[in-house]
Coordinates of C-alpha atoms and ligand atoms in Angstrom, one line a residue:
X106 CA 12.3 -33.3 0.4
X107 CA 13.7 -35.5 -2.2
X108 CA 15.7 -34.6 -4.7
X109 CA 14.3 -35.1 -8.4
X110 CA 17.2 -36.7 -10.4
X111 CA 15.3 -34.5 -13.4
X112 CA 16.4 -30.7 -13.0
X113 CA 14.7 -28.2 -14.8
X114 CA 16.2 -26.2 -17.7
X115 CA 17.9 -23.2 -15.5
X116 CA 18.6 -19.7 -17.2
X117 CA 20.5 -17.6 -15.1
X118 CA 20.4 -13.2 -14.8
X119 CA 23.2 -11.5 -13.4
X120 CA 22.5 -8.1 -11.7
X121 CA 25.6 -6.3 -12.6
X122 CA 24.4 -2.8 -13.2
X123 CA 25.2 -1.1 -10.0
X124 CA 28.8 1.4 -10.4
X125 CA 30.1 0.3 -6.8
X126 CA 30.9 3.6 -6.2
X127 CA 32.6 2.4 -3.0
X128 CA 35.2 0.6 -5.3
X129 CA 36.4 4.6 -6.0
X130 CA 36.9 3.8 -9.4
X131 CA 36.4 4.3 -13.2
X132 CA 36.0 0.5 -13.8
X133 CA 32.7 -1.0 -12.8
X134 CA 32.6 -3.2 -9.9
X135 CA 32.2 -6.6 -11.5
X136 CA 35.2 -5.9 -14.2
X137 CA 38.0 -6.3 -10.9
X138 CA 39.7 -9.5 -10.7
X139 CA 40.2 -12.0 -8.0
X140 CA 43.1 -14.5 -9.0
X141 CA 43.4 -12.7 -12.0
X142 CA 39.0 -13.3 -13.2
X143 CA 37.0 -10.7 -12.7
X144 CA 34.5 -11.3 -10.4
X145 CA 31.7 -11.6 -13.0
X146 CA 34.2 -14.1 -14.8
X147 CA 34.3 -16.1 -11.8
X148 CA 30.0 -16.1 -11.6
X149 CA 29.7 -16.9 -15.5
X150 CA 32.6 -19.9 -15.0
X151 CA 30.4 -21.5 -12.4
X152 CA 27.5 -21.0 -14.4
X153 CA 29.1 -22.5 -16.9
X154 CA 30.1 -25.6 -15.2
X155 CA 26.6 -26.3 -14.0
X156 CA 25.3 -25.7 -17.7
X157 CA 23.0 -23.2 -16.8
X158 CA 22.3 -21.5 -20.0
X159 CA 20.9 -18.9 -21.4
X160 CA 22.8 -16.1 -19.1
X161 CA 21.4 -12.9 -19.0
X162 CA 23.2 -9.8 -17.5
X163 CA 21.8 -6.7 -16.3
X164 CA 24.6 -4.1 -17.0
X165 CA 24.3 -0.4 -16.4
X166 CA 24.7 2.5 -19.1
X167 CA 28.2 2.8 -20.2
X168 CA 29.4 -0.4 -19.3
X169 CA 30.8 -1.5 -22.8
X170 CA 33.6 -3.8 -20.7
X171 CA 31.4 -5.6 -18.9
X172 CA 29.5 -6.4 -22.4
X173 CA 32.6 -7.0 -23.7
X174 CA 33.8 -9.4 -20.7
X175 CA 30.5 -10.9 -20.6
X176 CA 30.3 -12.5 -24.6
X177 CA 28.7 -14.4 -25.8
X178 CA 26.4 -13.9 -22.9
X179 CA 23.5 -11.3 -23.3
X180 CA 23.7 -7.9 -22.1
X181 CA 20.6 -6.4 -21.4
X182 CA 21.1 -2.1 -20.0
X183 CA 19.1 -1.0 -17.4
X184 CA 19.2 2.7 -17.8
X185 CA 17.9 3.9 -14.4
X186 CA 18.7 2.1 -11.5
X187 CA 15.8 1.4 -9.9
X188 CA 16.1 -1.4 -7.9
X189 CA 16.7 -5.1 -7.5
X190 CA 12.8 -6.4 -9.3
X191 CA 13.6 -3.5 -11.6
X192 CA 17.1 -4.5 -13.0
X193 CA 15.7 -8.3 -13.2
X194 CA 12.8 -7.1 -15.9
X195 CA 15.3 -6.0 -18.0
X196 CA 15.9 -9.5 -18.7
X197 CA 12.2 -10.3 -19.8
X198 CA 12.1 -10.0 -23.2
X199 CA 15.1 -12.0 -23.5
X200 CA 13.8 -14.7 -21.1
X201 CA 10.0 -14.4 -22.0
X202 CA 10.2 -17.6 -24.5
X203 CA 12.1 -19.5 -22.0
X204 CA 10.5 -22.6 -19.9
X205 CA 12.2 -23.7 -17.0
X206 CA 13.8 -22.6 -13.9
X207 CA 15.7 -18.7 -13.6
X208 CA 18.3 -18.2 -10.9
X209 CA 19.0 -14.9 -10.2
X210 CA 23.0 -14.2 -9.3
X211 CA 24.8 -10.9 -8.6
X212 CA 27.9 -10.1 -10.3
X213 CA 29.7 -9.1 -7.1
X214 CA 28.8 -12.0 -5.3
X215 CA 31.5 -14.3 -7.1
X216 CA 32.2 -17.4 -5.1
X217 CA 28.8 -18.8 -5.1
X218 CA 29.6 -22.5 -5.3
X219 CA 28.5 -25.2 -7.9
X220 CA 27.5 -27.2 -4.7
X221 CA 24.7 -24.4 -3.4
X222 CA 23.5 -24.4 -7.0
X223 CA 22.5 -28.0 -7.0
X224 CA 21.1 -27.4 -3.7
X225 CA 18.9 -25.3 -4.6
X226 CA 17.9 -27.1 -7.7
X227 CA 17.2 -29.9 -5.8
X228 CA 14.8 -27.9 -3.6
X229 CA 13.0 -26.7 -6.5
X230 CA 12.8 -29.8 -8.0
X231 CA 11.5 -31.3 -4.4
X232 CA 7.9 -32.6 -3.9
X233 CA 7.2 -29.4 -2.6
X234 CA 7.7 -27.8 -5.7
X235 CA 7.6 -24.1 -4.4
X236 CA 8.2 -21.6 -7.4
X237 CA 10.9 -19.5 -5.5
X238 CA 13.9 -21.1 -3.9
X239 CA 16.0 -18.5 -1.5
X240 CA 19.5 -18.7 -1.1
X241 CA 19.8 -17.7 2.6
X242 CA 22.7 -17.3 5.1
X243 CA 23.9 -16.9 8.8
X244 CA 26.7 -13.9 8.7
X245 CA 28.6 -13.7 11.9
X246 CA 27.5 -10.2 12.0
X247 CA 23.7 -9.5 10.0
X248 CA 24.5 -6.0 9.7
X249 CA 22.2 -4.5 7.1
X250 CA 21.5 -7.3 4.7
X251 CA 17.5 -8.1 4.3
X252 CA 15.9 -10.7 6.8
X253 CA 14.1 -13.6 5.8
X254 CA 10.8 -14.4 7.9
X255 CA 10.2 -17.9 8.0
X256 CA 6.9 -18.9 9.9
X257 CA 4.9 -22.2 10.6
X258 CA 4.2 -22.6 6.7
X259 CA 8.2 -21.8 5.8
X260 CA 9.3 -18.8 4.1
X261 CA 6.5 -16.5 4.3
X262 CA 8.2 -12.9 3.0
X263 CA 12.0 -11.2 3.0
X264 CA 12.0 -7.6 4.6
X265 CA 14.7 -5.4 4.1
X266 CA 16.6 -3.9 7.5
X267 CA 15.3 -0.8 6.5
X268 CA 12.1 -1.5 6.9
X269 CA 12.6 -4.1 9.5
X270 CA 10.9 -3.4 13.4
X271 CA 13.0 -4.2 16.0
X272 CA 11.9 -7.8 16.3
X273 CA 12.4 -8.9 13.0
X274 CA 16.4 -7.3 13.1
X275 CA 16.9 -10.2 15.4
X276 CA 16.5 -12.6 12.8
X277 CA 19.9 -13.9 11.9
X278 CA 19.3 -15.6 8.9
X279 CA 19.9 -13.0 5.9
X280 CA 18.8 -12.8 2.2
X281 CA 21.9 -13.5 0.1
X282 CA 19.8 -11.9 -3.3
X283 CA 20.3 -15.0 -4.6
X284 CA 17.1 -16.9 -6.4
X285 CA 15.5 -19.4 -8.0
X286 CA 12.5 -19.3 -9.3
X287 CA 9.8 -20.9 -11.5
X288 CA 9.5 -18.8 -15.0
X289 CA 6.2 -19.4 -15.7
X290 CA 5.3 -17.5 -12.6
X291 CA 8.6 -15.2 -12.1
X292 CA 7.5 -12.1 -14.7
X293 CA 4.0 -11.9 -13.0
X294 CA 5.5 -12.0 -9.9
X295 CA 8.1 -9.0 -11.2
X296 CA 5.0 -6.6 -12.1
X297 CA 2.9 -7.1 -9.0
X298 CA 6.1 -5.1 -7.0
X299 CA 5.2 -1.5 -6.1
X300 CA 7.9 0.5 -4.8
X301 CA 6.3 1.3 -1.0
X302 CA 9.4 1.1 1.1
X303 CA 12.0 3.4 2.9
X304 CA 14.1 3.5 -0.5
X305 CA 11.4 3.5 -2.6
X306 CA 12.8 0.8 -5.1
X307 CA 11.0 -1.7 -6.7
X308 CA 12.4 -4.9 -4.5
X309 CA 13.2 -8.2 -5.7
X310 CA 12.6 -9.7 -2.3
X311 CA 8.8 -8.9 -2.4
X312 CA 8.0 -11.7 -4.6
X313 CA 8.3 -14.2 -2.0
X314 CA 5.5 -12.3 -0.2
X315 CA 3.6 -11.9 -3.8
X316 CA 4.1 -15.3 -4.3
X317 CA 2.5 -16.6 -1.1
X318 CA -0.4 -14.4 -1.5
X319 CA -1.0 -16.0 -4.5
X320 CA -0.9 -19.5 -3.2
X321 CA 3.1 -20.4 -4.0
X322 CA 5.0 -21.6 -1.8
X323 CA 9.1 -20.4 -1.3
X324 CA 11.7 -22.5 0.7
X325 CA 15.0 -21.3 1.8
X326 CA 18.5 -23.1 1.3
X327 CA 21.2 -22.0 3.3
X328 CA 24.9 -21.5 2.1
X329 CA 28.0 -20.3 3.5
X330 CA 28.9 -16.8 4.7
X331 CA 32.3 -16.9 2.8
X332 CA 30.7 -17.7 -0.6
X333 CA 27.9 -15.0 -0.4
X334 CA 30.2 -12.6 0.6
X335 CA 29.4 -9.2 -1.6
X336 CA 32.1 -7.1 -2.4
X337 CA 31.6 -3.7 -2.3
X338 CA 35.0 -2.2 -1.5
X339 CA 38.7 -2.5 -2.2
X340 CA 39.3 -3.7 1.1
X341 CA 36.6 -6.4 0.7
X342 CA 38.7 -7.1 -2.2
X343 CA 41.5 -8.3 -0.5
X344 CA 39.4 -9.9 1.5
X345 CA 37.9 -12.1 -1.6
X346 CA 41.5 -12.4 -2.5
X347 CA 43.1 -14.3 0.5
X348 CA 39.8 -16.5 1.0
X349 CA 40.0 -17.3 -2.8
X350 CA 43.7 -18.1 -2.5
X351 CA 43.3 -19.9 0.6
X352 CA 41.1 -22.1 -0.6
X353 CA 43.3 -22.9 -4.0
X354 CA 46.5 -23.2 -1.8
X355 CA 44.6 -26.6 0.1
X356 CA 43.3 -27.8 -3.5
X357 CA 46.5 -28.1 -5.0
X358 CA 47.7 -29.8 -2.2
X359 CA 45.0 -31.6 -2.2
X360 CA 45.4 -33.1 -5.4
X361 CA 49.5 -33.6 -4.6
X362 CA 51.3 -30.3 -4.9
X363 CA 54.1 -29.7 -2.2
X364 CA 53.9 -26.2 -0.8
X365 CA 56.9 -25.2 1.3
X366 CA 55.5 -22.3 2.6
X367 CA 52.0 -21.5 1.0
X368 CA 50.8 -18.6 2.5
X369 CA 53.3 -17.3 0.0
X370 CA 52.2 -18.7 -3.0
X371 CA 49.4 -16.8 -5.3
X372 CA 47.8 -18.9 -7.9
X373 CA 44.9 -17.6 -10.7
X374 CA 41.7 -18.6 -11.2
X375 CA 42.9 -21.0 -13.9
X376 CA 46.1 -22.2 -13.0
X377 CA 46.4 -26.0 -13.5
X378 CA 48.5 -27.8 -11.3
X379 CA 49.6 -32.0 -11.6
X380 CA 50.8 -33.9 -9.0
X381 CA 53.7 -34.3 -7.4
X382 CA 54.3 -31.0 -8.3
X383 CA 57.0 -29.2 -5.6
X384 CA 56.7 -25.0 -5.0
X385 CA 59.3 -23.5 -3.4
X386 CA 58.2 -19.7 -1.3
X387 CA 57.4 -16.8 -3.2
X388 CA 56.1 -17.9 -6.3
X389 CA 53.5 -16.1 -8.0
X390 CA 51.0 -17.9 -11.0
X391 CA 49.5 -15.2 -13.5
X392 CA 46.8 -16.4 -15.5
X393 CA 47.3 -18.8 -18.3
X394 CA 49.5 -21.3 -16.4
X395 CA 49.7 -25.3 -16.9
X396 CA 52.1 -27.3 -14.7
X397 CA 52.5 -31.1 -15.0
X398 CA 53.2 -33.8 -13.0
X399 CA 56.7 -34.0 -11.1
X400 CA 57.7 -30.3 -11.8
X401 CA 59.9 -28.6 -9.4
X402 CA 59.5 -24.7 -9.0
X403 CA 62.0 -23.0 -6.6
X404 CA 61.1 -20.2 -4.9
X405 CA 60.8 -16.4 -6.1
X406 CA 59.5 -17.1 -9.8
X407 CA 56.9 -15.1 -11.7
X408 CA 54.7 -16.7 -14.3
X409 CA 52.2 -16.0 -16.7
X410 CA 50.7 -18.0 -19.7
X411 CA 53.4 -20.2 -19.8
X412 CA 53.5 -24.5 -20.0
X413 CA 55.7 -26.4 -17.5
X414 CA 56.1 -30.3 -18.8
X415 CA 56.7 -33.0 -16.9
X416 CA 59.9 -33.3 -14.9
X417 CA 60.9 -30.0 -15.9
X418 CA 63.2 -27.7 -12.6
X419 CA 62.3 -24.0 -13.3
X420 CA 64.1 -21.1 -10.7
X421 CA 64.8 -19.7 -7.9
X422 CA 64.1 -16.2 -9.7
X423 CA 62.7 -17.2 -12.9
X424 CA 60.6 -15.6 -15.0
X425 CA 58.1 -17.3 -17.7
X426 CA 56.2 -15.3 -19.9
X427 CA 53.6 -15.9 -22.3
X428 CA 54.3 -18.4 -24.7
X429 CA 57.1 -20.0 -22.5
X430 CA 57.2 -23.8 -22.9
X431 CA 59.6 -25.8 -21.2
X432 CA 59.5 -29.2 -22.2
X433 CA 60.4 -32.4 -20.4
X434 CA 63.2 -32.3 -18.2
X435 CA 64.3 -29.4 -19.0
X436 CA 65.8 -26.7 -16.6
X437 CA 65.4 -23.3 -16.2
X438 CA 67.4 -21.3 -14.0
X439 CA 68.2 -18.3 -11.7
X440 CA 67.6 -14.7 -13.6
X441 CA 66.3 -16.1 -16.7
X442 CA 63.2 -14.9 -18.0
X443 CA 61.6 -16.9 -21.2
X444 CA 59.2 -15.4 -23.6
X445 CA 57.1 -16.8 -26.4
X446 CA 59.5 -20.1 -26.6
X447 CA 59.6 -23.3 -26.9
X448 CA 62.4 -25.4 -24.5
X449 CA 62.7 -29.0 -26.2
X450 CA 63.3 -31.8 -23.9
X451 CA 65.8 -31.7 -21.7
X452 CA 67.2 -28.6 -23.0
X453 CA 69.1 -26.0 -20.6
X454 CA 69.1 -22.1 -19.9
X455 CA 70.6 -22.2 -16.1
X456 CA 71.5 -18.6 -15.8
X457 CA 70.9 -15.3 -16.4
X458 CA 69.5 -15.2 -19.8
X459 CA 66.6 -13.7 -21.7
X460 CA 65.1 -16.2 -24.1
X461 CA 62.7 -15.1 -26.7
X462 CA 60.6 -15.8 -29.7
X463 CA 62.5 -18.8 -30.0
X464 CA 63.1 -22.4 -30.3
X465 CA 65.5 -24.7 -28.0
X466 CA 66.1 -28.0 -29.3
X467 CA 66.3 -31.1 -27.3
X468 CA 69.2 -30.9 -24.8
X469 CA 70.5 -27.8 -26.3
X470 CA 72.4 -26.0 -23.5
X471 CA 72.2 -22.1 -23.4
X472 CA 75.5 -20.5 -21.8
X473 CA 75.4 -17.5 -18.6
X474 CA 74.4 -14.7 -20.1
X475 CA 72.6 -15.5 -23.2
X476 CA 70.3 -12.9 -25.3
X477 CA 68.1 -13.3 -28.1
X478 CA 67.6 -10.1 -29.4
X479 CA 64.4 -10.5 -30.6
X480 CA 63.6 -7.0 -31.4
X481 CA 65.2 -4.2 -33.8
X482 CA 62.1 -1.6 -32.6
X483 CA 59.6 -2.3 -35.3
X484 CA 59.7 -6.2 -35.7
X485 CA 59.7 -9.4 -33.5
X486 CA 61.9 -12.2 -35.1
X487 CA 62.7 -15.9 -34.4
X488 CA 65.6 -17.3 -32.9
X489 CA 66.2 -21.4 -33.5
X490 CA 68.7 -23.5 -31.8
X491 CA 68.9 -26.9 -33.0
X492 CA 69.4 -30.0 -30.9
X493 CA 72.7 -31.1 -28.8
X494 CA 73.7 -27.1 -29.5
X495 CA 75.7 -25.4 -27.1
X496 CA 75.7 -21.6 -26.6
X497 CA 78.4 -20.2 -25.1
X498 CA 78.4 -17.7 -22.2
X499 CA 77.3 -14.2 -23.1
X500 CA 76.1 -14.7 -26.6
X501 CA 74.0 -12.4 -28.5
X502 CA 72.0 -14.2 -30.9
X503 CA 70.9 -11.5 -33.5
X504 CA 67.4 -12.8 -34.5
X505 CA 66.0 -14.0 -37.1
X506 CA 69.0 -16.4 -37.2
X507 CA 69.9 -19.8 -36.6
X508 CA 72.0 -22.5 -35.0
X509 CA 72.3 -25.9 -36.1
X510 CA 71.7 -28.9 -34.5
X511 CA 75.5 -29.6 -32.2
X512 CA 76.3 -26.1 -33.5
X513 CA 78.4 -24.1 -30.6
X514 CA 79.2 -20.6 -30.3
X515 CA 82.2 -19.1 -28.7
X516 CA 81.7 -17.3 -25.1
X517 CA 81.1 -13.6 -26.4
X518 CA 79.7 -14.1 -30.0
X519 CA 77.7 -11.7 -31.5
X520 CA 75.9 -14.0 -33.7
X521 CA 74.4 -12.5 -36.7
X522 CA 74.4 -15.1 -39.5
X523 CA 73.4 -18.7 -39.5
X524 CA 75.6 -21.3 -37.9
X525 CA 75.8 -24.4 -40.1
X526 CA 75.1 -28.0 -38.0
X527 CA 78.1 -29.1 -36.1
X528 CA 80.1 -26.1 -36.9
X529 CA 81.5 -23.4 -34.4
X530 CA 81.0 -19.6 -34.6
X531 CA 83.6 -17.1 -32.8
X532 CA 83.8 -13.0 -33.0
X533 CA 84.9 -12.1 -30.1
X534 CA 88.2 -10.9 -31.1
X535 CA 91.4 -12.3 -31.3
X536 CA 93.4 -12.0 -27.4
X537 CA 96.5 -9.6 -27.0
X538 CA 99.1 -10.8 -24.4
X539 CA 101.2 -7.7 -23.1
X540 CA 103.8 -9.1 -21.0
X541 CA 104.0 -7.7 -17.5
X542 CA 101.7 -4.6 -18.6
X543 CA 99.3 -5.1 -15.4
X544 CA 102.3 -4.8 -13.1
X545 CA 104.0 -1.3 -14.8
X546 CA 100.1 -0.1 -15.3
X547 CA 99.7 -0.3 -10.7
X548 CA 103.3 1.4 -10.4
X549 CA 102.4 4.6 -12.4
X550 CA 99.0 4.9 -11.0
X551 CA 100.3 4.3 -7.9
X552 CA 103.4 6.9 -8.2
X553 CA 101.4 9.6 -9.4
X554 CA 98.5 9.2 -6.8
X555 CA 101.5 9.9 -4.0
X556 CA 102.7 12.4 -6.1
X557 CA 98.6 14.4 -5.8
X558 CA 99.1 14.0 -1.9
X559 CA 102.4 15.9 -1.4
Ligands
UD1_617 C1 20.0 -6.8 -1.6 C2 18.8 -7.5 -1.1 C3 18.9 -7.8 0.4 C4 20.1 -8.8 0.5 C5 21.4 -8.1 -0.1 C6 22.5 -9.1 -0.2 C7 16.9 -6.4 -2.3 C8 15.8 -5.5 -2.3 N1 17.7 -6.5 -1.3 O1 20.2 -5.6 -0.9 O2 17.8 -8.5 0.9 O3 20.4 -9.1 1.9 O4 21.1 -7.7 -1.5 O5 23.7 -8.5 -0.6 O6 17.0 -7.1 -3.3 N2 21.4 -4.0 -8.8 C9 21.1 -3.7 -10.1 N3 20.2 -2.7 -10.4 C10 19.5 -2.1 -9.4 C11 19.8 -2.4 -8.1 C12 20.7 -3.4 -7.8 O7 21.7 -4.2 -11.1 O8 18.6 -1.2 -9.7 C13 22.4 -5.0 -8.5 C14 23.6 -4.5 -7.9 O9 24.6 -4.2 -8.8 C15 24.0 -5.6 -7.0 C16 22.7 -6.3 -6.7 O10 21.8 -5.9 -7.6 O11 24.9 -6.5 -7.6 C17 22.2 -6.0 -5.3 O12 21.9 -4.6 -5.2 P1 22.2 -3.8 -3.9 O13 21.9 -2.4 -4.1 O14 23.6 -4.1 -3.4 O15 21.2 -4.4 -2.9 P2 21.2 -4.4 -1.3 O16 20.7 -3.2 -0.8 O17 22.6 -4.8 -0.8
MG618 MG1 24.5 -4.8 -1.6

């Protein structure tokens, strides 16, 4: 077979309409999230990449998320679920003006790979030119999933175990659902499918057998069991989960991240990660997060649609929320959690301090204990720190207000008016010396604690 360096125009439908009622829940199957994507999120981005466009999904009746998750896409609603053939002529009228090649995805099938899409291309494309390609697979265990019969002239028809004798449950190599097919033949395919088996659905798989009778040809391409896994439970879930994560943990490593220990390290979908990049244990990446080159990341921080910058030393026990941007070199420490601001370079918060809705400027150093109080319980307000400023420990930094560039502010301060440039702001009160107080203050307490005992 050689592969045509001219690929077809590809549409794509994704059979989401099924509830998953294994999942035991009120969200449908495809809307749960792996690495923080749902799973039909992580279909549509690898659609995506490969520019296979227009996207069609088959969604069932009340599923207004999955439309929602799925635009700009299509959604097309098949009301009664009547099978795999069914669900896929719900796309026709979209797809009827369309010329080219349609691959046929499921939404809970998530980690079918860019690679086995070209593969399959390729096949179609071939000088064989059949006008369905099969995605098939070798499971460890063929448990239930439908068999494909390949004879002297290749792919000759997919049974279902269901309907399967005893012989043909031997086969090991399995339908994954997964399809490409020729769309000037496809539709006619589609409405030659009569529902005569032991579920009595209209099946998708019985247009490689409708296609050979009428003189086509199918060929199957083979991927791997972990990327045509289906999920259909919770438990398969965590399953996706670890493989997923897995998988990223080598990439990032890969491409020059240090992992101390990453079997304890969860990244999203979409987390970006440079190189020379050092992660510490116990560090968790929600979506939305960007790390540069030559960032260090101690162990036990938490982030979520925040911006690490080049150079930049963030934890143990941080927390970025999103909006946090720490800019070059600068260093975030223990107990701090950053919200929704903006860390110039070089700037400091080392300890225990909540920044938010704010600015930093560059090498501003925030003291222990810092708080921007952001929020008076109906409004958000900004809080900027100018350049070379130095917050002292355990300031409260009423927002909106301001501190200069090389402003400081007395450990304590409650700051609730502007601080000019350069100047210093103190409130914490004026200190009392009592002279030998401590020392008469232990005698009495301790005289009159003898006194209770007698
Ligand atoms: C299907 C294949 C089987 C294959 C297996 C792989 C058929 C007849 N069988 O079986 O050969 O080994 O997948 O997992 O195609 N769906 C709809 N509408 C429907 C029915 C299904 O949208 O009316 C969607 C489901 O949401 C799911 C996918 O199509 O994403 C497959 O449906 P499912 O019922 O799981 O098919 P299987 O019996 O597993
Ligand atoms: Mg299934």
């Amino acid at each position: 077979m050689t592969a045509s360096p001219v690929q077809a125009p590809t549409a794509a439908i994704v059979l989401a309409a099924g509830i998953g009622s294994r999942m035991q829940s009120t969200l449908p199957k495809v809307m749960h999230a792996i690495a923080g994507r749902s799973m039909l999120g992580h279909v549509l981005g690898t659609l995506a990449g490969e520019k296979i466009t227009p996207v069609v999904v088959v969604i069932g009746p009340d599923m207004d998320v999955v439309a929602k998750a799925a635009a700009p896409h299509q959604c097309v609603t098949q009301k009664d679920r009547l099978g795999t053939a069914h669900a896929v002529l719900q796309a026709e009228k979209a797809l009827a003006a369309f010329a080219g090649d349609i691959l046929i995805v499921y939404g809970d099938t998530p980690f079918i790979s860019a690679e086995t899409l070209r593969k399959m291309r390729a096949a179609r494309a071939g000088t064989a030119r059949p006008a369905v390609v099969v995605l098939g697979f070798s499971p460890n265990d063929p448990g239930a999933y439908g068999r494909l019969i390949v004879g002297a002239n290749g792919l000759e028809r997919i049974v279902e175990f269901k309907d399967a004798s005893p012989a043909e449950r031997t086969v090991g190599l399995c339908n994954s659902g997964i399809m490409l097919v020729d769309a000037s033949v496809l539709w006619k395919l589609l409405a030659d499918v009569r529902p005569n088996n032991a579920k009595g659905e209209y099946y998708l798989t019985d247009i490689v057998a409708l296609a050979r009778a009428a003189g086509l040809s199918s060929v199957v391409v083979e991927g791997g069991e972990e990327e045509l896994m289906g999920i259909n439970s919770r438990v398969e879930l965590a399953e996706a989960e670890a493989i997923f994560q897995r998988a990223f943990r080598r990439k990032a490593m890969e491409n020059g991240a240090t992992l101390t220990a990453p079997e304890t390290v969860y990244f999203s979908a979409d987390t970006k990660i440079g190189r020379e990049v050092e992660i510490g244990p116990f560090v968790v990446f929600g979506p939305g997060v960007v790390v540069d080159d030559n960032v260090t990341i101690k162990g036990f921080c938490h982030f979520e649609g925040a911006h690490l910058s080049a150079g930049s030393i963030v934890g143990p026990y941080a927390r970025l929320r999103p909006g946090a941007d720490i800019g070059k070199d600068a260093h975030v420490g223990n107990f701090v959690e950053i919200k929704n601001a903006r860390l110039e370079e070089g700037a400091k918060v080392n300890h225990l301090s909540y920044v938010g809705d704010a600015r930093v400027g560059v090498k501003a150093n925030v003291g222990a204990g810092t708080i921007t109080a952001n929020y008076d319980g109906f409004t958000k307000s900004h809080t900027d720190i100018g350049a070379g400023a130095h917050i002292g420990s355990n300031t409260v930094l009423v927002a909106p207000v301001t501190v200069g560039d090389g402003a400081m502010t007395g450990a304590g301060a409650v700051v609730r008016t502007d601080v000019p440039k350069d100047a210093l702001a103190i409130n914490a009160g004026r200190q009392e010396i009592k002279e030998g107080f401590a020392a008469t203050y232990r005698t009495l307490k301790q005289a009159a604690k003898e006194k209770a005992k007698k």
